[in-house]
Short mmCIF file of C-alpha atoms in Angstrom, two decimals:
data_model
loop_
_atom_site.label_atom_id
_atom_site.label_comp_id
_atom_site.label_asym_id
_atom_site.label_seq_id
_atom_site.Cartn_x
_atom_site.Cartn_y
_atom_site.Cartn_z
CA MET A 89 -157.63 -104.58 -33.64
CA ARG A 90 -159.85 -107.28 -35.10
CA HIS A 91 -156.78 -109.41 -35.85
CA SER A 92 -155.62 -109.04 -32.26
CA GLN A 93 -159.05 -110.02 -30.91
CA ALA A 94 -159.18 -113.03 -33.24
CA ASN A 95 -155.76 -114.18 -31.99
CA ARG A 96 -156.89 -113.78 -28.39
CA ASP A 97 -160.09 -115.73 -29.01
CA PHE A 98 -158.09 -118.48 -30.72
CA ARG A 99 -155.70 -118.74 -27.76
CA ILE A 100 -158.59 -118.93 -25.31
CA GLN A 101 -160.30 -121.63 -27.35
CA LYS A 102 -157.05 -123.57 -27.66
CA THR A 103 -156.48 -123.41 -23.90
CA GLN A 104 -160.02 -124.56 -23.15
CA THR A 105 -159.70 -127.43 -25.63
CA GLN A 106 -156.38 -128.53 -24.10
CA LEU A 107 -157.88 -128.50 -20.61
CA ARG A 108 -160.97 -130.40 -21.68
CA GLN A 109 -158.85 -133.07 -23.37
CA ALA A 110 -156.67 -133.26 -20.26
CA LEU A 111 -159.72 -133.74 -18.06
CA MET A 112 -161.07 -136.57 -20.20
CA THR A 113 -157.68 -138.28 -20.26
CA LEU A 114 -157.27 -138.10 -16.49
CA LEU A 115 -160.84 -139.26 -15.83
CA GLN A 116 -160.12 -142.52 -17.63
CA THR A 117 -157.86 -143.61 -14.78
CA GLN A 118 -158.77 -141.40 -11.80
CA HIS A 119 -161.82 -140.25 -9.89
CA MET A 120 -162.58 -136.55 -10.06
CA SER A 121 -161.71 -136.14 -6.38
CA GLN A 122 -158.18 -137.35 -7.12
CA ILE A 123 -157.56 -134.84 -9.90
CA SER A 124 -156.07 -131.47 -8.97
CA VAL A 125 -155.64 -128.25 -10.92
CA ALA A 126 -151.94 -129.07 -11.02
CA ASP A 127 -152.76 -132.43 -12.64
CA LEU A 128 -154.98 -130.74 -15.22
CA THR A 129 -152.49 -128.05 -16.17
CA ARG A 130 -149.60 -130.51 -16.34
CA GLU A 131 -151.57 -132.83 -18.61
CA ALA A 132 -152.75 -129.89 -20.74
CA GLY A 133 -149.30 -128.36 -20.99
CA ILE A 134 -150.28 -124.96 -19.60
CA THR A 135 -149.46 -123.03 -16.44
CA ARG A 136 -151.67 -122.84 -13.36
CA SER A 137 -151.82 -119.06 -13.75
CA THR A 138 -153.31 -119.56 -17.22
CA PHE A 139 -155.92 -121.89 -15.76
CA TYR A 140 -156.94 -119.30 -13.16
CA LEU A 141 -157.29 -116.64 -15.85
CA HIS A 142 -160.30 -118.60 -17.11
CA TYR A 143 -161.71 -120.47 -14.11
CA ALA A 144 -162.08 -119.76 -10.39
CA ASP A 145 -161.40 -123.38 -9.46
CA LYS A 146 -161.61 -126.99 -10.59
CA ASN A 147 -165.33 -127.27 -9.91
CA GLU A 148 -166.16 -124.27 -12.09
CA PHE A 149 -164.06 -125.73 -14.89
CA VAL A 150 -165.73 -129.14 -14.75
CA ASP A 151 -169.16 -127.54 -14.58
CA GLN A 152 -168.33 -125.48 -17.67
CA VAL A 153 -167.24 -128.59 -19.55
CA GLY A 154 -170.59 -130.16 -18.63
CA ASN A 155 -172.44 -127.09 -19.91
CA GLU A 156 -170.54 -127.20 -23.20
CA LEU A 157 -171.27 -130.91 -23.71
CA GLN A 158 -174.94 -130.35 -22.90
CA GLU A 159 -175.14 -127.46 -25.36
CA ALA A 160 -173.49 -129.55 -28.08
CA PHE A 161 -175.87 -132.43 -27.42
CA PHE A 162 -179.06 -130.39 -27.75
CA LYS A 163 -177.74 -128.37 -30.67
CA HIS A 164 -177.28 -131.64 -32.51
CA VAL A 165 -180.45 -133.55 -31.58
CA ILE A 166 -183.17 -130.89 -31.31
CA ALA A 167 -184.93 -129.44 -34.34
CA TYR A 168 -187.72 -126.89 -34.47
CA THR A 169 -190.98 -127.18 -36.37
CA TYR A 170 -192.61 -123.88 -37.26
CA THR A 171 -196.34 -123.46 -36.77
CA THR A 172 -196.38 -119.79 -37.79
CA GLU A 173 -193.75 -117.28 -38.79
CA ILE A 174 -192.91 -116.54 -35.16
CA ASN A 175 -193.82 -119.67 -33.20
CA ALA A 176 -191.79 -122.87 -33.15
CA PHE A 177 -191.83 -125.99 -31.07
CA PRO A 178 -189.01 -128.51 -30.51
CA VAL A 179 -188.80 -132.11 -31.59
CA MET A 180 -186.09 -134.57 -30.59
CA ASN A 181 -184.52 -136.62 -33.36
CA LEU A 182 -183.80 -140.06 -31.90
CA GLU A 183 -181.57 -141.21 -34.74
CA ARG A 184 -179.40 -138.12 -34.33
CA THR A 185 -179.38 -138.70 -30.57
CA PHE A 186 -178.06 -142.24 -30.85
CA ALA A 187 -175.58 -141.27 -33.59
CA PHE A 188 -174.25 -138.32 -31.57
CA LEU A 189 -173.79 -140.42 -28.44
CA ALA A 190 -172.15 -143.22 -30.41
CA GLU A 191 -169.42 -140.74 -31.34
CA SER A 192 -169.13 -138.89 -28.02
CA HIS A 193 -170.21 -141.52 -25.48
CA GLN A 194 -166.89 -141.60 -23.66
CA ASP A 195 -166.96 -137.86 -22.91
CA TYR A 196 -170.64 -138.14 -21.95
CA LEU A 197 -170.02 -140.97 -19.47
CA LEU A 198 -166.85 -139.45 -18.05
CA ILE A 199 -168.35 -136.02 -17.39
CA ASP A 200 -171.41 -137.66 -15.84
CA GLN A 201 -169.06 -139.52 -13.50
CA ALA A 202 -167.13 -136.32 -12.74
CA LEU A 203 -170.37 -134.52 -11.87
CA ASP A 204 -171.69 -137.43 -9.77
CA GLY A 205 -174.55 -138.18 -12.15
CA GLN A 206 -175.71 -134.57 -12.33
CA PHE A 207 -174.93 -134.32 -16.03
CA SER A 208 -177.54 -136.98 -16.85
CA THR A 209 -179.98 -135.19 -14.56
CA ARG A 210 -179.40 -131.91 -16.39
CA ILE A 211 -180.04 -133.61 -19.73
CA ASP A 212 -183.26 -135.14 -18.44
CA HIS A 213 -184.50 -131.82 -17.05
CA GLU A 214 -183.85 -130.07 -20.37
CA VAL A 215 -185.65 -132.81 -22.32
CA GLU A 216 -188.57 -132.43 -19.91
CA ARG A 217 -188.59 -128.65 -20.39
CA LEU A 218 -188.61 -129.02 -24.17
CA LEU A 219 -191.34 -131.67 -24.08
CA LYS A 220 -193.47 -129.33 -21.95
CA LEU A 221 -192.87 -126.58 -24.50
CA PHE A 222 -193.95 -128.96 -27.25
CA ALA A 223 -197.12 -129.78 -25.27
CA ALA A 224 -197.89 -126.10 -24.77
CA GLU A 225 -197.39 -125.23 -28.43
CA ASN A 226 -199.74 -128.06 -29.38
CA ASP A 227 -202.42 -127.04 -26.87
CA LEU A 228 -202.04 -130.18 -24.78
CA VAL A 229 -201.39 -128.63 -21.36
CA ALA A 230 -205.09 -128.07 -20.74
CA VAL A 231 -206.09 -131.63 -21.68
CA THR A 232 -207.69 -133.47 -18.77
CA SER A 233 -206.31 -136.98 -18.65
CA GLU A 234 -205.69 -139.92 -16.38
CA PRO A 235 -202.83 -140.07 -15.57
CA PRO A 236 -202.27 -136.29 -15.63
CA ILE A 237 -200.12 -134.87 -18.40
CA GLU A 238 -197.33 -134.03 -15.94
CA MET A 239 -196.99 -137.71 -15.07
CA VAL A 240 -197.08 -138.73 -18.71
CA ILE A 241 -194.31 -136.30 -19.58
CA GLN A 242 -192.15 -137.47 -16.67
CA TYR A 243 -192.70 -141.07 -17.72
CA MET A 244 -191.74 -140.33 -21.33
CA VAL A 245 -188.54 -138.55 -20.31
CA THR A 246 -187.53 -141.28 -17.85
CA SER A 247 -188.28 -144.16 -20.21
CA HIS A 248 -186.66 -142.62 -23.28
CA MET A 249 -183.51 -141.35 -21.59
CA GLY A 250 -183.17 -144.52 -19.52
CA PHE A 251 -183.42 -146.61 -22.70
CA ILE A 252 -180.68 -144.52 -24.32
CA ARG A 253 -178.38 -144.77 -21.30
CA GLN A 254 -178.92 -148.54 -21.11
CA TRP A 255 -177.74 -148.75 -24.73
CA LEU A 256 -174.59 -146.84 -23.80
CA ASP A 257 -173.95 -148.97 -20.73
CA SER A 258 -174.39 -152.22 -22.68
CA GLY A 259 -171.73 -151.32 -25.25
CA MET A 260 -173.95 -149.97 -28.07
CA ILE A 261 -174.34 -153.37 -29.70
CA TYR A 262 -177.15 -152.18 -31.99
CA SER A 263 -176.90 -149.45 -34.60
CA ALA A 264 -178.19 -145.91 -34.04
CA PRO A 265 -180.93 -146.17 -36.73
CA TYR A 266 -182.16 -149.49 -35.32
CA MET A 267 -182.24 -148.15 -31.76
CA ALA A 268 -184.11 -145.03 -32.88
CA LYS A 269 -186.71 -147.18 -34.64
CA MET A 270 -187.13 -149.49 -31.63
CA LEU A 271 -187.38 -146.66 -29.11
CA LYS A 272 -189.94 -144.87 -31.25
CA ALA A 273 -192.05 -148.03 -31.36
CA LEU A 274 -191.65 -148.95 -27.69
CA GLY A 275 -191.99 -145.43 -26.32
CA GLU A 276 -195.44 -144.56 -27.65
CA VAL A 277 -198.00 -143.42 -25.07
CA HIS A 278 -201.70 -144.12 -25.54
CA THR A 279 -203.29 -141.79 -23.02
CA PRO A 280 -206.48 -140.41 -24.62
CA GLY A 281 -205.94 -136.84 -25.75
CA LEU A 282 -202.17 -136.94 -25.28
CA GLU A 283 -201.13 -139.12 -28.21
CA ARG A 284 -199.68 -136.05 -29.92
CA LEU A 285 -196.87 -136.07 -27.34
CA ASN A 286 -195.44 -139.00 -29.31
CA ASP A 287 -194.59 -136.58 -32.11
CA PHE A 288 -191.94 -134.91 -29.93
CA PHE A 289 -189.67 -137.93 -30.50
CA ILE A 290 -188.99 -138.54 -34.17
CA ALA A 291 -186.96 -141.39 -35.65
CA ARG A 292 -185.78 -140.01 -38.98
#
């Protein structure tokens, strides 16, 4: 029974991998609106009936690919620092971020195009959520500041993620370690009482 389940899981994973690779191949030469389920299954070497066993339609499939890429991204770049045995807060490793995107930038850019920029928006929203969690765990949410902490967090997310995307768009001419070091230096905020927010982004 376990052997049968393992074989089934392997087949499902293989099918999903084939479809994802097919999507990325097709997106290199076509807009998402031009790609049909028939195109995907033909490129992947599977039947349309197999596709519909796993996905309701093309949009659900593409959305799932975006979710998987997002999960892989944050699994790689986010670490957790423990304050007690049960509490942890996230930090974002900039060097890992640049290194990860250097390897997977094509998939990142193609899926963002396929989702009309919504993939980048999802990434930004998750970084913002994690930065807010970091602020809460470090007792910063109640700090009275000018500008307010909400604005500071939004600024940090926009500036950091924009800097990273600019690096991708410009052909990644600088190394990941160098970019991490530069972003860490350039991205520091100096709002009284909120300097600890800088510790969310680490460059090692």
